[in-house]
Structure formats: C-alpha cells, structure tokens
Amino acid sequence: MRKHIVAGNWKMNNDLAQTEDLVSDLKKQSKTSDAEVMIAPATTNLWHAFQSVREDDIEVIAQNMHFAENGAYTGEVSASMLKSIGIKTVILGHSERRAYFNETDASLAKKVDAALSNDMRVIFCFGEELADRKSGNEATVVESQIKNALFHLDADAFEHIVLAYEPVWAIGTGETASPEQAQDMHAFIRKTLSNKYGNTVANNVSILYGGSVKPNNAKEIFGKPDVDGGLIGGASLKAEDFYAIVNAF
Ligand code: 13P
C-alpha cells in the first residue's frame, strides 16, 4: 500500500556536532500525522544519526551510493556498507547528482539494481529542467527518465521503490510547482507506471514531490490526491519547520 512519506535531504550540510544538534531537536518534535519520517544526513554522519534515532520514529537514509559491491572506486560507498550500519533506504538520481556528478539514466539503472539486490528501498528522483518546462517537454523528459532507469525492473520490485518528482527549477529556488502542476505530473507518472505494470503497481507506489516545500505550502501540495509526500531540502534543516511539514498531512 502506498504511504505518506516526508524525507529530509540534508545534502552537504551539517558536520557531526551540527548533526547531533539537529537530531536532538528532531527528537523533541511530536508527530501528529501518519507520515513516515526520514532524514538523509551526510555519509560521515549516518552512523551517529542512526544510533541516535534508534528508538524514535525516524528512519535514517543515505543520499547516494555506488553500483558496485566493492573494489577500486576511490571515495565511493556501496549498498552493503550502508546496510552494515543499519541503513535500509537510499536516495538515487537526485538532480544535483545528475548535474554535478554526471549521473545518467544508465548509471542510475545500475545503482537501482545494486540497491534492490541488497534489499534496500530506493527513493528514485527525477524531474525536468526549466527549459524543458518552458518548451512544454516536461512530461516527455520525466517519462524517459523513469523508463530508462526503472522499466527493466519487474513489477514486484516496485514494492521497494518510492518515486520523487523534483522539478529542477523548483529546487532551492523558493519557487514551487503549483499544487496543480505537481498533481498533473504525479497523475501522469502514475499513468506511465500503470501503462507498463498495471493499476495495482501504479496505485501502490508512493510519489513524493520535492522543490521548495515549506511549512506554508506543504498542506496545499500534500492535499493533492497523487502527492504522497515530500522530499525536503532547505526546510529539513530546521526541526520545527521539518515537523510542520511532516504534520501537514
Ligand atoms: P529544497 O527543498 O531546498 O528546494 O530542495 C529540494 C530537494 O532537492 C530535496 O531533495
């Protein structure tokens, strides 16, 4: 069944002391919604965060991983390494990974396979750039990102996949997709899945929206029928703001 999920992507923010502070602030917040709560600290702080939230209702997840199991990939981290410290979910395909680290649909397909074969859950990100939206190509771009990275999977795999639509023009810009734009795209994504895998798979996959979600707009965006949650950047770095978003459901 699809779930409500609110995940905080901390990106390259917060050293160990700051991670300790933010985790401790998060633990003081109370959740009044049914949303699953996740936080994605930097790799160096995953273990600390995982240890700290063990008893709490927060899952610690990774921002990225490599597709290989191990080997000569200096600077990289594998699925089994993440698993060995208790991490069960990984964000893959964030637009910043695509833009600054040359991640492609083909390399992401390999990462998705590696995560799934290690029994990890994937939050798979995609979304169009401003030029795509301006030229009316947003649906074509999103469809090809999903098809190229995910459509080699069988239907069962989608039990372990969460989708995150993050229009690049809305990330960190303060400009959000309108609730209607988000709903239209989420409905299109569900239709794309349904055409390939059928209605059951499509209706069971959680589709998150990401891009300048804040306490003052979360309720309206989350109110749309095909929006199952959010992937939150800037606003996830303040415990009160993050929980205002979590509790917007
Ligand atoms: P902002 O919420 O800062 O726009 O970031 C969104 C994002 O990239 C989450 O992955």
Short mmCIF file of C-alpha atoms and ligand atoms in Angstrom, two decimals, residues 7-11 91 94-96 125 166 170-175 209-214 231-236, ligand 1:
data_model
loop_
_atom_site.label_atom_id
_atom_site.label_comp_id
_atom_site.label_asym_id
_atom_site.label_seq_id
_atom_site.Cartn_x
_atom_site.Cartn_y
_atom_site.Cartn_z
CA ALA A 7 12.04 12.76 3.87
CA GLY A 8 14.62 15.41 4.72
CA ASN A 9 17.54 15.58 2.32
CA TRP A 10 20.22 17.41 4.25
CA LYS A 11 22.55 17.46 1.21
CA ILE A 91 18.08 8.33 -2.43
CA HIS A 94 18.91 13.46 -7.30
CA SER A 95 19.20 16.25 -9.86
CA GLU A 96 22.34 17.54 -8.14
CA CYS A 125 14.45 11.18 -8.07
CA GLU A 166 11.64 17.14 -8.24
CA ALA A 170 11.92 24.46 -8.05
CA ILE A 171 14.88 23.10 -6.08
CA GLY A 172 16.39 25.61 -3.68
CA THR A 173 14.85 28.49 -5.65
CA GLY A 174 11.91 29.29 -3.41
CA GLU A 175 9.73 28.71 -6.44
CA TYR A 209 7.12 15.97 -4.53
CA GLY A 210 10.36 17.91 -3.93
CA GLY A 211 11.25 21.53 -4.62
CA SER A 212 10.90 24.40 -2.12
CA VAL A 213 8.35 22.64 0.09
CA LYS A 214 7.95 24.81 3.19
CA LEU A 231 11.44 15.30 -0.30
CA ILE A 232 12.53 18.36 1.61
CA GLY A 233 15.84 20.20 1.26
CA GLY A 234 16.30 23.59 2.96
CA ALA A 235 13.32 23.31 5.30
CA SER A 236 14.54 19.95 6.63
P1 13P B 1 14.64 22.41 -1.44
O1 13P B 1 13.51 21.95 -0.54
O2 13P B 1 15.71 23.14 -0.72
O3 13P B 1 14.12 23.14 -2.65
O4 13P B 1 15.34 21.08 -2.00
C1 13P B 1 14.57 20.08 -2.55
C2 13P B 1 15.43 18.89 -2.78
O5 13P B 1 16.33 18.92 -3.59
C3 13P B 1 15.19 17.70 -1.96
O6 13P B 1 15.91 16.61 -2.43
#
